[in-house]
Coordinates of C-alpha atoms in Angstrom, one line a residue:
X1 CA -123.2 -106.9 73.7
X2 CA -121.3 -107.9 77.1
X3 CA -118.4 -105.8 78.4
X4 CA -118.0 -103.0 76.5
X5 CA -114.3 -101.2 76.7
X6 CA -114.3 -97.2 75.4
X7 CA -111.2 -95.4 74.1
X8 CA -111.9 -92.1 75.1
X9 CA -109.2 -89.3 75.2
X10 CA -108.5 -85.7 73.4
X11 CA -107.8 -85.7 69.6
X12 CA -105.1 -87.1 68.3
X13 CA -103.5 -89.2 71.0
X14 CA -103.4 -92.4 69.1
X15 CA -106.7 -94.0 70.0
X16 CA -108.2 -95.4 66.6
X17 CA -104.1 -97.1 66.2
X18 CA -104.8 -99.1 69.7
X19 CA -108.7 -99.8 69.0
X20 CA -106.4 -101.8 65.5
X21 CA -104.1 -103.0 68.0
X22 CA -106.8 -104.3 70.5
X23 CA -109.1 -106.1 67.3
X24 CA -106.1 -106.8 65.2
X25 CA -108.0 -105.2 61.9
X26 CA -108.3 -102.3 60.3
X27 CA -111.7 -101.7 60.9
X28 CA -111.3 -97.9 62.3
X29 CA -109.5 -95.0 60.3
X30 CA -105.9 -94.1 61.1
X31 CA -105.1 -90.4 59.7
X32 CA -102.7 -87.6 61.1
X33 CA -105.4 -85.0 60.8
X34 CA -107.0 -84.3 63.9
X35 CA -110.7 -85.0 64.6
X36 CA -110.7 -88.4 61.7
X37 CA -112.8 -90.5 63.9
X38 CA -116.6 -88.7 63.6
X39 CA -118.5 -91.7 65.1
X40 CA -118.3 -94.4 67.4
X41 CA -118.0 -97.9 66.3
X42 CA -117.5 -101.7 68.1
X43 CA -115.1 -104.5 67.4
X44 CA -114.3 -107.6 69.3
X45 CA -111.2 -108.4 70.9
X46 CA -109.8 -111.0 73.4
X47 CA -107.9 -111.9 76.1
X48 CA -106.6 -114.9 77.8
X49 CA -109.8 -116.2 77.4
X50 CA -111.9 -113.4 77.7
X51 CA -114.0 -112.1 75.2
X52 CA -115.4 -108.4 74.9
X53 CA -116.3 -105.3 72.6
X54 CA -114.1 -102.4 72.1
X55 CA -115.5 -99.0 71.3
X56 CA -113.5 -96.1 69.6
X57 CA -114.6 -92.5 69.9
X58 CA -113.9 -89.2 68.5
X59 CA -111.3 -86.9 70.3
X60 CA -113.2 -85.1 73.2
X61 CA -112.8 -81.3 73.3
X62 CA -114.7 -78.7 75.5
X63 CA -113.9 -75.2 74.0
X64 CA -114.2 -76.1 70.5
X65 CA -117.2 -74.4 68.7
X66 CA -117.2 -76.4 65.4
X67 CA -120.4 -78.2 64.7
X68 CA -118.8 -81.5 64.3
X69 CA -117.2 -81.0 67.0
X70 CA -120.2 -80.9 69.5
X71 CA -121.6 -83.9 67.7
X72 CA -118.4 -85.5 68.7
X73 CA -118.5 -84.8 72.2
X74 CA -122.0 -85.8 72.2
X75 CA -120.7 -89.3 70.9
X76 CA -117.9 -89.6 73.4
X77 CA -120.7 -88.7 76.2
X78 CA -123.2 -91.5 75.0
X79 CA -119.8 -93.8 74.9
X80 CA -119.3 -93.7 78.2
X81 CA -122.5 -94.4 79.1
X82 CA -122.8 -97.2 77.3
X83 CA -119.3 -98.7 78.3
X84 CA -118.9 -101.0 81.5
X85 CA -114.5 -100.0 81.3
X86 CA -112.8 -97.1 79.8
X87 CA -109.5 -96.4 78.4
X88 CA -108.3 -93.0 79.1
X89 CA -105.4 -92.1 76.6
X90 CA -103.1 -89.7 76.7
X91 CA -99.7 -88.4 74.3
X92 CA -96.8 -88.6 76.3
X93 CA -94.7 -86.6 73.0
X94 CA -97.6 -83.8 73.8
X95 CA -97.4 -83.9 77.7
X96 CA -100.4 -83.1 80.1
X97 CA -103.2 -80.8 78.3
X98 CA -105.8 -78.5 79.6
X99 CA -107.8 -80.4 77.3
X100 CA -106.6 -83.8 79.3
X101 CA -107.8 -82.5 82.2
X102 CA -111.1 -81.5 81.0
X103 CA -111.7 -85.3 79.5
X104 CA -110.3 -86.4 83.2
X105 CA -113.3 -84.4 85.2
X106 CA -116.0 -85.9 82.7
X107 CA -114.2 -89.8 83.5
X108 CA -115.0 -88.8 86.8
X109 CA -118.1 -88.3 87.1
X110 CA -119.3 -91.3 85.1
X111 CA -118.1 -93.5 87.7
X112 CA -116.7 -96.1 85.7
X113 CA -113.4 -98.4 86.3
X114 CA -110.9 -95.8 84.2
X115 CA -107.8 -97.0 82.9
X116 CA -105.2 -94.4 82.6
X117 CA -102.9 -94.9 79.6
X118 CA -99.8 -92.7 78.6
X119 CA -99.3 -93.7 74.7
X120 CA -96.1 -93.1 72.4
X121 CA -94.1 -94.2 74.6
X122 CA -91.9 -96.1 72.0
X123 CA -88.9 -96.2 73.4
X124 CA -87.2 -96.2 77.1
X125 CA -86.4 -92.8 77.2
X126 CA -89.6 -91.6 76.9
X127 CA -90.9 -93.5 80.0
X128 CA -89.2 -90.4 82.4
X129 CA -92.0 -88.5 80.8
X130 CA -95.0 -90.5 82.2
X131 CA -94.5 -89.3 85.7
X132 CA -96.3 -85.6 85.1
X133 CA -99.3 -87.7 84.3
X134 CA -99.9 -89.2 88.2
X135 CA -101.0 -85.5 88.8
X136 CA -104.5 -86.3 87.3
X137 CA -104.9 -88.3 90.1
X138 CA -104.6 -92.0 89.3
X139 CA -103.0 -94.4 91.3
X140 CA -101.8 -96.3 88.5
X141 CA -101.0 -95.7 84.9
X142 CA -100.3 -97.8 82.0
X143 CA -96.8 -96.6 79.5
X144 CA -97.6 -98.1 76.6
X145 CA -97.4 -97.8 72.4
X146 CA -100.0 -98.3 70.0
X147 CA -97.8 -98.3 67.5
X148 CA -95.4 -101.2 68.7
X149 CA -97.3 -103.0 71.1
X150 CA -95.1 -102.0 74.2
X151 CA -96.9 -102.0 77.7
X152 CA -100.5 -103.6 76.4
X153 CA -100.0 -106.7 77.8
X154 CA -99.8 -105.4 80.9
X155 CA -103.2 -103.3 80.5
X156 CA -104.9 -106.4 79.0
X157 CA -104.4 -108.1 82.1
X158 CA -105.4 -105.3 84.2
X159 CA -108.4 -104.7 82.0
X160 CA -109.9 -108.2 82.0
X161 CA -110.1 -109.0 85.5
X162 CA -113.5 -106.7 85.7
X163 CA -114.7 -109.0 82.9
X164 CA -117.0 -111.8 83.7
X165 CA -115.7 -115.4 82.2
X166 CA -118.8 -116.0 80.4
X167 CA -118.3 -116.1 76.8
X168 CA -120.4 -113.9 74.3
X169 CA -123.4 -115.4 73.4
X170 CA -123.4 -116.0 69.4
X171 CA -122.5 -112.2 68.9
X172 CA -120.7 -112.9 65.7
X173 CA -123.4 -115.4 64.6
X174 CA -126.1 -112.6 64.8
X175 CA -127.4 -111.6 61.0
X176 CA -125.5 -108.8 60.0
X177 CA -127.8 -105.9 58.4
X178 CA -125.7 -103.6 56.8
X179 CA -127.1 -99.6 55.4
X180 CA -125.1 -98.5 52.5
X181 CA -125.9 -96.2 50.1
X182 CA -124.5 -92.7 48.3
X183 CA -123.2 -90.2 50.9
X184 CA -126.5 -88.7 52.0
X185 CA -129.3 -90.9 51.0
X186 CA -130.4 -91.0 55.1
X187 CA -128.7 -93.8 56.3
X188 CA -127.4 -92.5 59.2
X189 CA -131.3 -90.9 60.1
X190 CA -132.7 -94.7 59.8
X191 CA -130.2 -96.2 61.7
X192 CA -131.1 -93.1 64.4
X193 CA -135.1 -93.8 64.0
X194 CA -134.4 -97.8 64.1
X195 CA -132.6 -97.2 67.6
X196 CA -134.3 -94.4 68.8
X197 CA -131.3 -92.4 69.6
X198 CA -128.7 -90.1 68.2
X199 CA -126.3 -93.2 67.6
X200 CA -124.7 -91.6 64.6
X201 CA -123.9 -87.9 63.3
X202 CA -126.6 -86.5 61.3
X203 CA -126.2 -83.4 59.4
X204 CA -127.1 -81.8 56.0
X205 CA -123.5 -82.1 54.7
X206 CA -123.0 -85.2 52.9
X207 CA -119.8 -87.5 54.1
X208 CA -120.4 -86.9 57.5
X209 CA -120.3 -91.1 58.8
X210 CA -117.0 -92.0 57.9
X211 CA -117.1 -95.0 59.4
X212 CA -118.6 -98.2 60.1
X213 CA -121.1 -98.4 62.9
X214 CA -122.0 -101.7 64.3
X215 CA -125.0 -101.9 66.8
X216 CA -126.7 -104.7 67.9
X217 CA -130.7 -104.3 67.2
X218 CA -133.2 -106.5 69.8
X219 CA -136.9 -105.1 69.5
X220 CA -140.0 -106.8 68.5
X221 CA -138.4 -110.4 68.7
X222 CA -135.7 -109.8 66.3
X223 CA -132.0 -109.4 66.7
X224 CA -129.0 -108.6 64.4
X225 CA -126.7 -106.1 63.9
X226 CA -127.0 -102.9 62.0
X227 CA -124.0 -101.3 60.5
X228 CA -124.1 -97.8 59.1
X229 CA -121.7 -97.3 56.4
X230 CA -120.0 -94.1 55.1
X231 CA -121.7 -93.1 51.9
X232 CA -119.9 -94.9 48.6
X233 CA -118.8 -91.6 46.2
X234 CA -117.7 -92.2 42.7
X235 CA -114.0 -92.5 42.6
X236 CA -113.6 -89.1 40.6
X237 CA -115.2 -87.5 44.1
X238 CA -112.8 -88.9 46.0
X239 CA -110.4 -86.6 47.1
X240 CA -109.5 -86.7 50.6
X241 CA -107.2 -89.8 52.3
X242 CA -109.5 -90.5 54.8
X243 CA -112.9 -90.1 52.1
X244 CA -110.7 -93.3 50.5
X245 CA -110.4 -95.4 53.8
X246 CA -114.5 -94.6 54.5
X247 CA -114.9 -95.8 51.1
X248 CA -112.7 -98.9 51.9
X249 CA -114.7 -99.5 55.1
X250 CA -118.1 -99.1 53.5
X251 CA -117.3 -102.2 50.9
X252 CA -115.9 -104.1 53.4
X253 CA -118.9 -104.3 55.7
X254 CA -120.5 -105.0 52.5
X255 CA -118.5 -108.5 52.2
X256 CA -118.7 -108.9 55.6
X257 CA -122.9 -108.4 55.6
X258 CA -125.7 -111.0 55.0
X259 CA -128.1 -108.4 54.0
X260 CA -127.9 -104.9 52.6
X261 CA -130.6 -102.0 52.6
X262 CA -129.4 -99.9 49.5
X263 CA -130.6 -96.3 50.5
X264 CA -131.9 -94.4 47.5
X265 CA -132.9 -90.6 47.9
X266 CA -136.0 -90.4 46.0
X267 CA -135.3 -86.4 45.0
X268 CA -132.7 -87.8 43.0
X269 CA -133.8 -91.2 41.8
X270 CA -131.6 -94.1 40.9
X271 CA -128.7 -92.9 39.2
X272 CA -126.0 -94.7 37.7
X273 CA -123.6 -94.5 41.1
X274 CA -126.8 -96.6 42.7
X275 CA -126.5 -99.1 40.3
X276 CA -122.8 -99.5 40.9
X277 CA -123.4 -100.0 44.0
X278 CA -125.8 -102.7 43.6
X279 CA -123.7 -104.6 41.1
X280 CA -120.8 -104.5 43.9
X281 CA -123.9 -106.3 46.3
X282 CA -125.0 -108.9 43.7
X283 CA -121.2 -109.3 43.0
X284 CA -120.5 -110.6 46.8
X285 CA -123.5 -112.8 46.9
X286 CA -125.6 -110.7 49.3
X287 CA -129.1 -110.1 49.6
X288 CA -130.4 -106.9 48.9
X289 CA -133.7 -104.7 49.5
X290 CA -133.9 -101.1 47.8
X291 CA -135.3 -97.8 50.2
X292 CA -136.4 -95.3 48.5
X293 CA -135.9 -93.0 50.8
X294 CA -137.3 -89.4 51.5
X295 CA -140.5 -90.4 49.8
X296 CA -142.6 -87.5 51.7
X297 CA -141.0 -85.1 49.8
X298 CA -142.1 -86.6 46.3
X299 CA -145.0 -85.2 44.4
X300 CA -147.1 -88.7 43.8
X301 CA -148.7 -86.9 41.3
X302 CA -146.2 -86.8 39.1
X303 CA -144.4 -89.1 39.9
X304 CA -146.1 -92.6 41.1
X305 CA -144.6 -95.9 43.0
X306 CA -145.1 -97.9 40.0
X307 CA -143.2 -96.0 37.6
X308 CA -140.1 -95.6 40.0
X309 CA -140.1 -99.6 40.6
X310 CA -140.5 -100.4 36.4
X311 CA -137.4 -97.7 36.0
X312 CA -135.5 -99.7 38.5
X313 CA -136.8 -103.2 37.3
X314 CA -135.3 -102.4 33.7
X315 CA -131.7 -100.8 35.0
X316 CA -130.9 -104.1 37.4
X317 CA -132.0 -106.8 34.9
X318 CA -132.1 -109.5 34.6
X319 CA -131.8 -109.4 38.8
X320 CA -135.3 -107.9 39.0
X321 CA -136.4 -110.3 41.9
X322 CA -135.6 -107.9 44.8
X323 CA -138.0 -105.9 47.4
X324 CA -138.0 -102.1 46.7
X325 CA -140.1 -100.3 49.8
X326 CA -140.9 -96.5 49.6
X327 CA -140.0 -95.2 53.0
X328 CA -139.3 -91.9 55.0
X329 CA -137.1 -92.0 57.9
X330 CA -138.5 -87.8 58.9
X331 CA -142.0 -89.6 59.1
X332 CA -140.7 -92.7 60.1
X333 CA -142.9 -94.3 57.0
X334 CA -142.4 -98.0 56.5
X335 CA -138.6 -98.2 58.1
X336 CA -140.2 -101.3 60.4
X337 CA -141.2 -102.8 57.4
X338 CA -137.7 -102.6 55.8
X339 CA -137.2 -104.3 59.1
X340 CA -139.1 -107.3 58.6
X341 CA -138.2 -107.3 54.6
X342 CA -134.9 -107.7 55.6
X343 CA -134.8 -110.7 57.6
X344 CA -137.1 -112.4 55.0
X345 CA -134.5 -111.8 52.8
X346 CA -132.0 -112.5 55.5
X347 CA -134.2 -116.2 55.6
X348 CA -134.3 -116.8 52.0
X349 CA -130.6 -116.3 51.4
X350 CA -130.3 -119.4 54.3
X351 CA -133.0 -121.4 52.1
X352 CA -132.3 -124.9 51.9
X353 CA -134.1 -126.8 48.5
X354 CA -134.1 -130.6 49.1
X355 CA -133.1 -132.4 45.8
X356 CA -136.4 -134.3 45.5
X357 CA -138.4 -130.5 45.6
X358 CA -136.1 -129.1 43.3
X359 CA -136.3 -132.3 40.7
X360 CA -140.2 -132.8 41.5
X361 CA -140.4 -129.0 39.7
X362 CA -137.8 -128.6 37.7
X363 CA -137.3 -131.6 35.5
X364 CA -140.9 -131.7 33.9
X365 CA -140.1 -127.6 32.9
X366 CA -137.0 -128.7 31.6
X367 CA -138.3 -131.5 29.6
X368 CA -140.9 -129.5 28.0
X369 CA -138.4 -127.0 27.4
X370 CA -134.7 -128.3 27.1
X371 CA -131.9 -126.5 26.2
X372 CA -131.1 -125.1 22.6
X373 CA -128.9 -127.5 20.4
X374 CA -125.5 -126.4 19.4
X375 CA -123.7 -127.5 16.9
X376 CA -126.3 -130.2 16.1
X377 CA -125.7 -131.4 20.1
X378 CA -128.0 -131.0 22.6
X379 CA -127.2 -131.0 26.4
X380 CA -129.3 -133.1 28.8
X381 CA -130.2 -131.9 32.1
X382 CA -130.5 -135.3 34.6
X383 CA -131.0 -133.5 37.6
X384 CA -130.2 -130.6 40.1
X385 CA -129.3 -130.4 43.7
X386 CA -128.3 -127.1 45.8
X387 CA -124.8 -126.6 47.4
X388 CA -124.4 -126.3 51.4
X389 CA -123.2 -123.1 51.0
X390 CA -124.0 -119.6 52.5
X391 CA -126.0 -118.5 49.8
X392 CA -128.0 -120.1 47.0
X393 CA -125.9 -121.9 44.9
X394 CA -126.9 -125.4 42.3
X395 CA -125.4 -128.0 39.9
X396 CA -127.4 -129.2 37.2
X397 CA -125.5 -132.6 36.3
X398 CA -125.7 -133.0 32.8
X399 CA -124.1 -133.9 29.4
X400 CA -122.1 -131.4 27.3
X401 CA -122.5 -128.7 30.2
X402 CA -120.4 -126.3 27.9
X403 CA -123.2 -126.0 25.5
X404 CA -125.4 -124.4 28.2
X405 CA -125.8 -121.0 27.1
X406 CA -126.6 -117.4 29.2
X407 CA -129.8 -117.6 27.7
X408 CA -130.8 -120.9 28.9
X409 CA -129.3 -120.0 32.2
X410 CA -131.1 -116.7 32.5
X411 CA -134.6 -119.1 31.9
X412 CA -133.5 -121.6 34.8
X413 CA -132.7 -119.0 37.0
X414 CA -135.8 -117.4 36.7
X415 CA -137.8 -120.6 37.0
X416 CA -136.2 -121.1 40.6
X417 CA -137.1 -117.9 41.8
X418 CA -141.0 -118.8 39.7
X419 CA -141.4 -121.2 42.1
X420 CA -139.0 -121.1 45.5
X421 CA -138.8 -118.3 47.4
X422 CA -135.6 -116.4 46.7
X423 CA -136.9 -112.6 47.1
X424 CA -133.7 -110.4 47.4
X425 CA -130.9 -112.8 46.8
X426 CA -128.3 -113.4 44.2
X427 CA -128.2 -117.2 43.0
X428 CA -125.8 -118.9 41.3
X429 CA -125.8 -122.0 38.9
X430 CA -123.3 -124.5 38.0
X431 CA -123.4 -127.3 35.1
X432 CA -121.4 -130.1 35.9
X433 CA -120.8 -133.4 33.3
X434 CA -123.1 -136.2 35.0

């Protein structure tokens, strides 16, 4: 992933507004209440040439007995390991905390290059403030504001000189994997089985990822990135502020993904919020495979493999061509499968049909079987090619392409997928007048 920069700090002191700052987007959640960020998550950010990842955490706090409060400073902990730089923020509107302090005394011991960095200082009288700070122990700090940019050029420059000037290597090229799913189907537990550590929060409460995780898979010759995405509720359930931006972040990494694995919880079966979700999928052109997830919990006797998959098969026709695998991540059941499902789906969605393959097959089907007169004229198909594009997309070039109907289209579609492999991906058609 190359140099990795953490924002590590107490709750509260504006960290997830400079991670925005730092990656210009919106990808982590800004809200007022305390302890918002749950997880930690990557974007990429540059300067003056130099490109690297930045890292947001939750707000680190010793004393605190709450149970997501542990799992954050758990988080922060494996963020700091992981990170080559760290950002140590601090409020200067708060002053020096015991609870700045205690996040100092855990910097130190990591042993890392720590950048101190007094935010909210927005305007100049607020810079006499900054001075309490050097009792921590630094020997310089940065006076800066999130909010309004003041003071982060100065850190930038600072920062990057402990960056090497070799440029990531197709990081934002790699096949983007993303887990989505209604809150508390299991994604966060297969993203924890797939990477063999505790890289999200996983409790029994539903909601709990509220954001989007990126990490960057390598094992068993593949690599891509994963991203865990907060569950997608009905809009009715949404109730909170910040369940609304996890909803928002969740369909983005959806637009942004190549492939999604659509986590179904078995106990429950596919319900009607599933198939929303895998409308919004097909929608954005993305291929798709459906988990059926906590599958060890399912009596097989009465209810069988078959009979789930022919229940599905009828609720997302006429899309029926998509993978569905039966998985448990407890028993860690088929989740390296899903794996290697994935990027064959991943592959297909890249598929490239020359003209002459595509004609060589689909003329003769098309003769025998033209499209349906209307209004006592018939169109004529002459031939079909596939668009460059970055999924499946083809022209059939013919006369009186209005008269093409859904039906017809439906019957073409499906005779593409008959004999090409297309397994897990949306296609699209076009008629154009030859």
């Amino acid at each position: 992933m190359g140099h990795i920069v953490a924002i590590v700090g107490r709750p509260n002191v504006g960290k997830s507004t400079f991670f925005n700052r730092l990656t210009q987007s919106r990808t982590a959640i800004v809200d007022k209440t305390s302890g918002v960020t749950r997880d930690r998550h990557y974007a990429f950010s540059e300067w003056n040439g130099k490109s690297f990842s930045v890292m947001d955490t939750g707000g680190y706090v010793t004393s605190n007995q709450d149970h997501f409060q542990k799992e954050i400073d758990k988080q922060v902990k494996l963020a700091i390991d992981e990170a080559d730089s760290i950002v140590f923020m601090v409020d200067v509107q708060t002053g020096l905390t015991s609870a700045d302090v205690d996040v100092c005394e855990l910097l130190r011991k990591s042993g890392k290059p720590v950048f101190l960095v007094v935010n909210k200082v927005d305007d100049a009288k607020k810079l006499s403030l900054v001075n309490e700070f050097y009792s921590l122990g630094f020997d310089r700090l940065f006076a800066l504001s999130s909010i309004n940019g003041f003071g982060t050029g100065e850190l930038l420059d600072d920062l990057v000189q402990n960056i090497p000037n070799e440029r990531e290597e197709n990081q934002l090229e790699l096949p983007r994997l993303a887990i989505i799913g209604r809150p508390n189907a299991g994604k966060s537990s297969l993203l924890n089985v797939l990477m063999q550590q505790d890289r999200s929060i996983v409790t029994n409460q539903s909601g709990t990822t509220r954001d989007s995780i990126d990490t960057v898979y390598k094992k068993f010759g593949l690599q891509f990135k994963l991203v865990d995405t907060a569950g997608i509720r009905k809009k009715s359930k949404v109730k909170e502020d910040i369940e609304f931006y996890s909803v928002m972040r969740a369909i983005k990494s959806i637009e942004q993904s190549d492939v999604c694995l659509l986590m179904i919880d078995a106990e429950k079966g596919f319900e009607k919020q599933d198939l929303n979700i895998f409308w919004l999928v097909h929608r954005n052109h993305k291929g798709i495979v459906l988990l059926i997830n906590k599958w060890d919990l399912i009596n097989k006797e009465t209810m069988s493999s078959k009979k789930i998959e022919h229940q599905i098969s009828k609720k997302i026709s006429p899309f029926e061509d998509v993978p569905i695998l039966f998985i448990s991540c407890t028993n860690k059941q088929r989740v390296y499968k899903a794996l290697e499902v994935a990027m064959k789906v991943y592959q297909n969605r890249t598929n490239r049909t020359s003209t002459n393959q595509l004609n060589k097959v689909l003329l003769p089907i098309i003769e025998q079987t033209p499209p349906p007169t209307y209004k006592g004229k018939q169109p004529k198909i002459k031939f079909v090619s596939q668009l460059p594009t970055k999924f499946p997309q083809f022209i059939f070039h013919c006369s009186r392409p209005q008269y093409i109907n859904p039906t017809y289209s439906r019957f073409l579609e499906s005779q593409i997928r008959k004999h090409f492999d297309y397994l897990g991906v949306p296609i699209q058609l076009f008629y154009r007048r030859k």
